CSV table of N, CA, C and O in Angstrom, one decimal:
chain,number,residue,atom,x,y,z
A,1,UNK,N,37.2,35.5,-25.8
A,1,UNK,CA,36.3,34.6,-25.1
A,1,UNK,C,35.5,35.3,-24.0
A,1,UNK,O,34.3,35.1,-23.8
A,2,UNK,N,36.2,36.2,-23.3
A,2,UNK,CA,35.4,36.5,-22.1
A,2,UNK,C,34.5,37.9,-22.7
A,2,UNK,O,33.5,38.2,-22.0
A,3,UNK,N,34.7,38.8,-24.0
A,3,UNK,CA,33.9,39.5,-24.2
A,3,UNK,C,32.9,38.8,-24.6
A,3,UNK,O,31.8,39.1,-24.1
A,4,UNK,N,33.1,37.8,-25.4
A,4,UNK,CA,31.7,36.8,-26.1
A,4,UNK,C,30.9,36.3,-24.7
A,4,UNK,O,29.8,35.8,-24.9
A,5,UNK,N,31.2,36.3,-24.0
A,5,UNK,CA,30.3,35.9,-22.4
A,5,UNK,C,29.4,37.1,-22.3
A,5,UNK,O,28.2,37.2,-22.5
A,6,UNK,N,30.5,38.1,-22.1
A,6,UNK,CA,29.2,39.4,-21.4
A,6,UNK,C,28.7,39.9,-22.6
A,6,UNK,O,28.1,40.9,-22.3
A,7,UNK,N,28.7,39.7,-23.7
A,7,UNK,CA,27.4,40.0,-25.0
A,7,UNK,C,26.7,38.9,-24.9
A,7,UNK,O,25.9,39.2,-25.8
A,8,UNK,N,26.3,37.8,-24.4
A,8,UNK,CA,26.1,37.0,-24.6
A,8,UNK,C,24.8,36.8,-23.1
A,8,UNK,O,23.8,36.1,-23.1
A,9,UNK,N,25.5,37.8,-22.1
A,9,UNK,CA,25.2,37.7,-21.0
A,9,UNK,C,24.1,39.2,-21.2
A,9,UNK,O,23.0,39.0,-20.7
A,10,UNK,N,24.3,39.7,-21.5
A,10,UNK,CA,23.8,40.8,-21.8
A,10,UNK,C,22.2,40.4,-23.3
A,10,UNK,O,20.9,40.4,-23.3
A,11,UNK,N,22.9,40.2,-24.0
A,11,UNK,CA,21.7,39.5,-24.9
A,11,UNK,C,20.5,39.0,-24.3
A,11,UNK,O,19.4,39.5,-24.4
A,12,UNK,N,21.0,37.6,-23.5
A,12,UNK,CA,19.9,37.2,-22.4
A,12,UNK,C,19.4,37.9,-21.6
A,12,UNK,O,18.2,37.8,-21.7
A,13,UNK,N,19.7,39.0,-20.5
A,13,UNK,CA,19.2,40.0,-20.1
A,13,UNK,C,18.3,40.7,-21.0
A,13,UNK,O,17.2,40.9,-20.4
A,14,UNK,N,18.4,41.1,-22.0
A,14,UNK,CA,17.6,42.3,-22.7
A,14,UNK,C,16.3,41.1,-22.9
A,14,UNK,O,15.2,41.3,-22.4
A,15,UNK,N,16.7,39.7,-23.7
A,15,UNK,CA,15.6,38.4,-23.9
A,15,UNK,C,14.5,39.0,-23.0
A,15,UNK,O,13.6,39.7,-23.2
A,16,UNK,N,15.1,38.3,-21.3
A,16,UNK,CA,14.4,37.9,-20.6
A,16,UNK,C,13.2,39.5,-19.9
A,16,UNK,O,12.0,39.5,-19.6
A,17,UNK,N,14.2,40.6,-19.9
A,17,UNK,CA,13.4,41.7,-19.8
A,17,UNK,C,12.0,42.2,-21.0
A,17,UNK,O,11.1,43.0,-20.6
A,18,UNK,N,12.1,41.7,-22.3
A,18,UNK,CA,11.6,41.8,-23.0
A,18,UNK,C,9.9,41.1,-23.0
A,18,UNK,O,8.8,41.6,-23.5
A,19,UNK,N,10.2,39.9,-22.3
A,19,UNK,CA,9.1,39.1,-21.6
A,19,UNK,C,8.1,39.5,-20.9
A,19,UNK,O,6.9,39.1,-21.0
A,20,UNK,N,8.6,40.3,-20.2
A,20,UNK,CA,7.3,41.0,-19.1
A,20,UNK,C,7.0,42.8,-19.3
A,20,UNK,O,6.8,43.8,-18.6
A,21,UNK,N,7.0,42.5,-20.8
A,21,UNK,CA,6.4,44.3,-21.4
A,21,UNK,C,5.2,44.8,-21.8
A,21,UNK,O,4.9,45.8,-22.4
A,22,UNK,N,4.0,43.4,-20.9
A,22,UNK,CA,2.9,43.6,-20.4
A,22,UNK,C,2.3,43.4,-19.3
A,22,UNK,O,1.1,43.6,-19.1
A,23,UNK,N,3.1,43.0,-18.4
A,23,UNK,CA,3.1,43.2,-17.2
A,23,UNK,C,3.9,43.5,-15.7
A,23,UNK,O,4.4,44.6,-16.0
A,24,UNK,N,4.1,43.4,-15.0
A,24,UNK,CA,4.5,44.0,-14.2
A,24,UNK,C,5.8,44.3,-14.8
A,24,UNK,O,6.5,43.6,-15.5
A,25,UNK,N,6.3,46.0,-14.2
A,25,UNK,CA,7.5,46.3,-14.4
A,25,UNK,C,9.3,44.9,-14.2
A,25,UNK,O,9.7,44.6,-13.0
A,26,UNK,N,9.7,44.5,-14.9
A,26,UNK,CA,10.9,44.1,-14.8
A,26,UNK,C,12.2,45.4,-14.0
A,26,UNK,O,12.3,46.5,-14.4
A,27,UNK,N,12.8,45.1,-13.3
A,27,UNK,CA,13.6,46.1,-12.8
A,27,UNK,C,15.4,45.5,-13.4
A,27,UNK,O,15.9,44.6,-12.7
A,28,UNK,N,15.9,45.9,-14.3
A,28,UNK,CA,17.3,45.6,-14.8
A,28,UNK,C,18.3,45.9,-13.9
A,28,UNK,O,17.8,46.9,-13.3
A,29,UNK,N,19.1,45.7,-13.5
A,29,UNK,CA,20.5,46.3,-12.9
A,29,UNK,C,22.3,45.2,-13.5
A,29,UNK,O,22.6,44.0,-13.8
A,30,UNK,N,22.8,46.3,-13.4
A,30,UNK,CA,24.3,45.9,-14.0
A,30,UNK,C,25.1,46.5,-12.7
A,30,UNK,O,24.9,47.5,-12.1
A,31,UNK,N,26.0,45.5,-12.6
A,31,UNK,CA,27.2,45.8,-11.9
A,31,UNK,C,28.7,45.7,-12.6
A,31,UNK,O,29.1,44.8,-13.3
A,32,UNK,N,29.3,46.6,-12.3
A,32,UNK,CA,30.9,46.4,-13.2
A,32,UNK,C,31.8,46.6,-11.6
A,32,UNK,O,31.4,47.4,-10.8
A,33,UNK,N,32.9,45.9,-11.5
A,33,UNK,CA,34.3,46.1,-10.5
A,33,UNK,C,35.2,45.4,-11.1
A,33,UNK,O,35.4,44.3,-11.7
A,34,UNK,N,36.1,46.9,-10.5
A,34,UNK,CA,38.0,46.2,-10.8
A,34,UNK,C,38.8,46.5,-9.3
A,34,UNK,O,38.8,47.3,-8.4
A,35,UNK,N,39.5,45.2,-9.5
A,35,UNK,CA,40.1,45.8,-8.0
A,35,UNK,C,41.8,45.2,-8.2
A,35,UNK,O,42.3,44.5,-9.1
A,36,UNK,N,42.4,45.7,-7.1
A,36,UNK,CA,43.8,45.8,-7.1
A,36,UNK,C,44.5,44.7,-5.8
A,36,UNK,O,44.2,44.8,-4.6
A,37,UNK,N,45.2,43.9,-6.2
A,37,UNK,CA,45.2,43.1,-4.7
A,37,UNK,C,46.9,42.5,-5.4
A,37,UNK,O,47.3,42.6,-6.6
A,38,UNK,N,47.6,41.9,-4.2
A,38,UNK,CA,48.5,41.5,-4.1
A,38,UNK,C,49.0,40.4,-5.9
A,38,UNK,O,49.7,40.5,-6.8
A,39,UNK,N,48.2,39.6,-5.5
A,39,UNK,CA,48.2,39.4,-7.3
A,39,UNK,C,48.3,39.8,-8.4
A,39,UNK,O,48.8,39.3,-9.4
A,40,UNK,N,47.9,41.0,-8.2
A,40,UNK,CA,47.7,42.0,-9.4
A,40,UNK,C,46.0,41.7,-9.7
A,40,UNK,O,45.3,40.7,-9.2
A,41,UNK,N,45.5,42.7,-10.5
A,41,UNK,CA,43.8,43.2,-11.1
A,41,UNK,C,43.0,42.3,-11.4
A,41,UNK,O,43.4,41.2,-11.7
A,42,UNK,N,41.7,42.5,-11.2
A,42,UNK,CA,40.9,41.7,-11.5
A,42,UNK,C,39.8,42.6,-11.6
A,42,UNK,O,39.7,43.5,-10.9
A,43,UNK,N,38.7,42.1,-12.9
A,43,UNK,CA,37.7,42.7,-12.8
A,43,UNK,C,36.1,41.6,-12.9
A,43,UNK,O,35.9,40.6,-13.5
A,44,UNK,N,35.6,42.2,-12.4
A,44,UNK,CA,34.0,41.4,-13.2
A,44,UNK,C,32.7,42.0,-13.5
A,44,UNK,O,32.8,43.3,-13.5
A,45,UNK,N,31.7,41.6,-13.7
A,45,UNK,CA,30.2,41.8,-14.8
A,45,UNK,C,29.1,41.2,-14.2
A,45,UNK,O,28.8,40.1,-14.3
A,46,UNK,N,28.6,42.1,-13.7
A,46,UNK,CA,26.9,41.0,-13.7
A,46,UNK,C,25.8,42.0,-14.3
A,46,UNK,O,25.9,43.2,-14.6
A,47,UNK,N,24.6,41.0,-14.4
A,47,UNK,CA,23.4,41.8,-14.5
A,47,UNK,C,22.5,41.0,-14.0
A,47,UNK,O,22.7,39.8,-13.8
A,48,UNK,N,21.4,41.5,-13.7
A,48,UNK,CA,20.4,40.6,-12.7
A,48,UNK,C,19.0,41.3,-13.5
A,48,UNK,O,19.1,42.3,-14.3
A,49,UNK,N,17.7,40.8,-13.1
A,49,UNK,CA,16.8,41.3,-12.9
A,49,UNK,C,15.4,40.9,-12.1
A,49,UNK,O,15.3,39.8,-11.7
A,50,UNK,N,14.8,41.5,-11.9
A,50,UNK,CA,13.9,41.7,-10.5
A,50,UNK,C,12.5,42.2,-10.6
A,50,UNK,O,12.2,43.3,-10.3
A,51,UNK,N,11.9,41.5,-11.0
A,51,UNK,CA,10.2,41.3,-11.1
A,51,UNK,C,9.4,40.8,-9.6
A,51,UNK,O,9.4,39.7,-9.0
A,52,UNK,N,8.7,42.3,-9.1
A,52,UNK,CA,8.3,42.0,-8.2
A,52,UNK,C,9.3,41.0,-6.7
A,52,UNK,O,10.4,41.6,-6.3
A,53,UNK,N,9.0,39.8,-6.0
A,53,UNK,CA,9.6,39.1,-4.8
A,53,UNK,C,10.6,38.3,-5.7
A,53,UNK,O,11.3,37.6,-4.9
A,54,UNK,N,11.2,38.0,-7.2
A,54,UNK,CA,11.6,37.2,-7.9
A,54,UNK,C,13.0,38.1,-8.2
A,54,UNK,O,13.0,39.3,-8.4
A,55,UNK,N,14.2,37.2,-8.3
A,55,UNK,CA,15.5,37.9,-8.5
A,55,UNK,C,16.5,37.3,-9.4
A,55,UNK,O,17.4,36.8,-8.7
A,56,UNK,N,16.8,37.2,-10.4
A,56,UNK,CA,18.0,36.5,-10.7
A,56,UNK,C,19.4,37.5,-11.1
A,56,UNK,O,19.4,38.6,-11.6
A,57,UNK,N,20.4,36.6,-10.7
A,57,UNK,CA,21.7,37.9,-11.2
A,57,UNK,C,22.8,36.6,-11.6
A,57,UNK,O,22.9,35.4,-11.3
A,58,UNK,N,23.4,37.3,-12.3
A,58,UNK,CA,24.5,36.6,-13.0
A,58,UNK,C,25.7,37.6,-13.3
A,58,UNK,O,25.9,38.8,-13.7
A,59,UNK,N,26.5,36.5,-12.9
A,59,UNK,CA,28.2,37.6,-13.1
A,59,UNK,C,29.1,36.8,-13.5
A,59,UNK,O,29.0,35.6,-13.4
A,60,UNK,N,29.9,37.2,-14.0
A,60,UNK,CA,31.0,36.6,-14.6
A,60,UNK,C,32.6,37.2,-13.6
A,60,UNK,O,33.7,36.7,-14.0
């Protein structure tokens, strides 16, 4: 289930970058973290992107 999110999440990303490939540069970025805490591991995923003053990011 949660791989089907970040292909899913990722898909949309490549979409929405695909959009502005006549004009102004789109700027992509991905983030990945795992961390270690009294509970035990956790990790997460985002990707965002960034056209000119406009920003969206999404993580799971």
């Amino acid at each position: 289930m949660r791989i089907r999110r970040v292909v899913l999440l990722m898909a949309v990303g490549a979409a929405l970058a695909g959009c502005g490939a006549d004009g102004e540069p789109i700027q992509p970025t991905m983030s990945a973290n795992v961390g270690v805490g009294t509970s035990g591991t956790y990790g997460g995923v985002g990707v965002g992107l960034r056209r000119g003053g406009l920003g969206v990011y999404l993580g799971l």
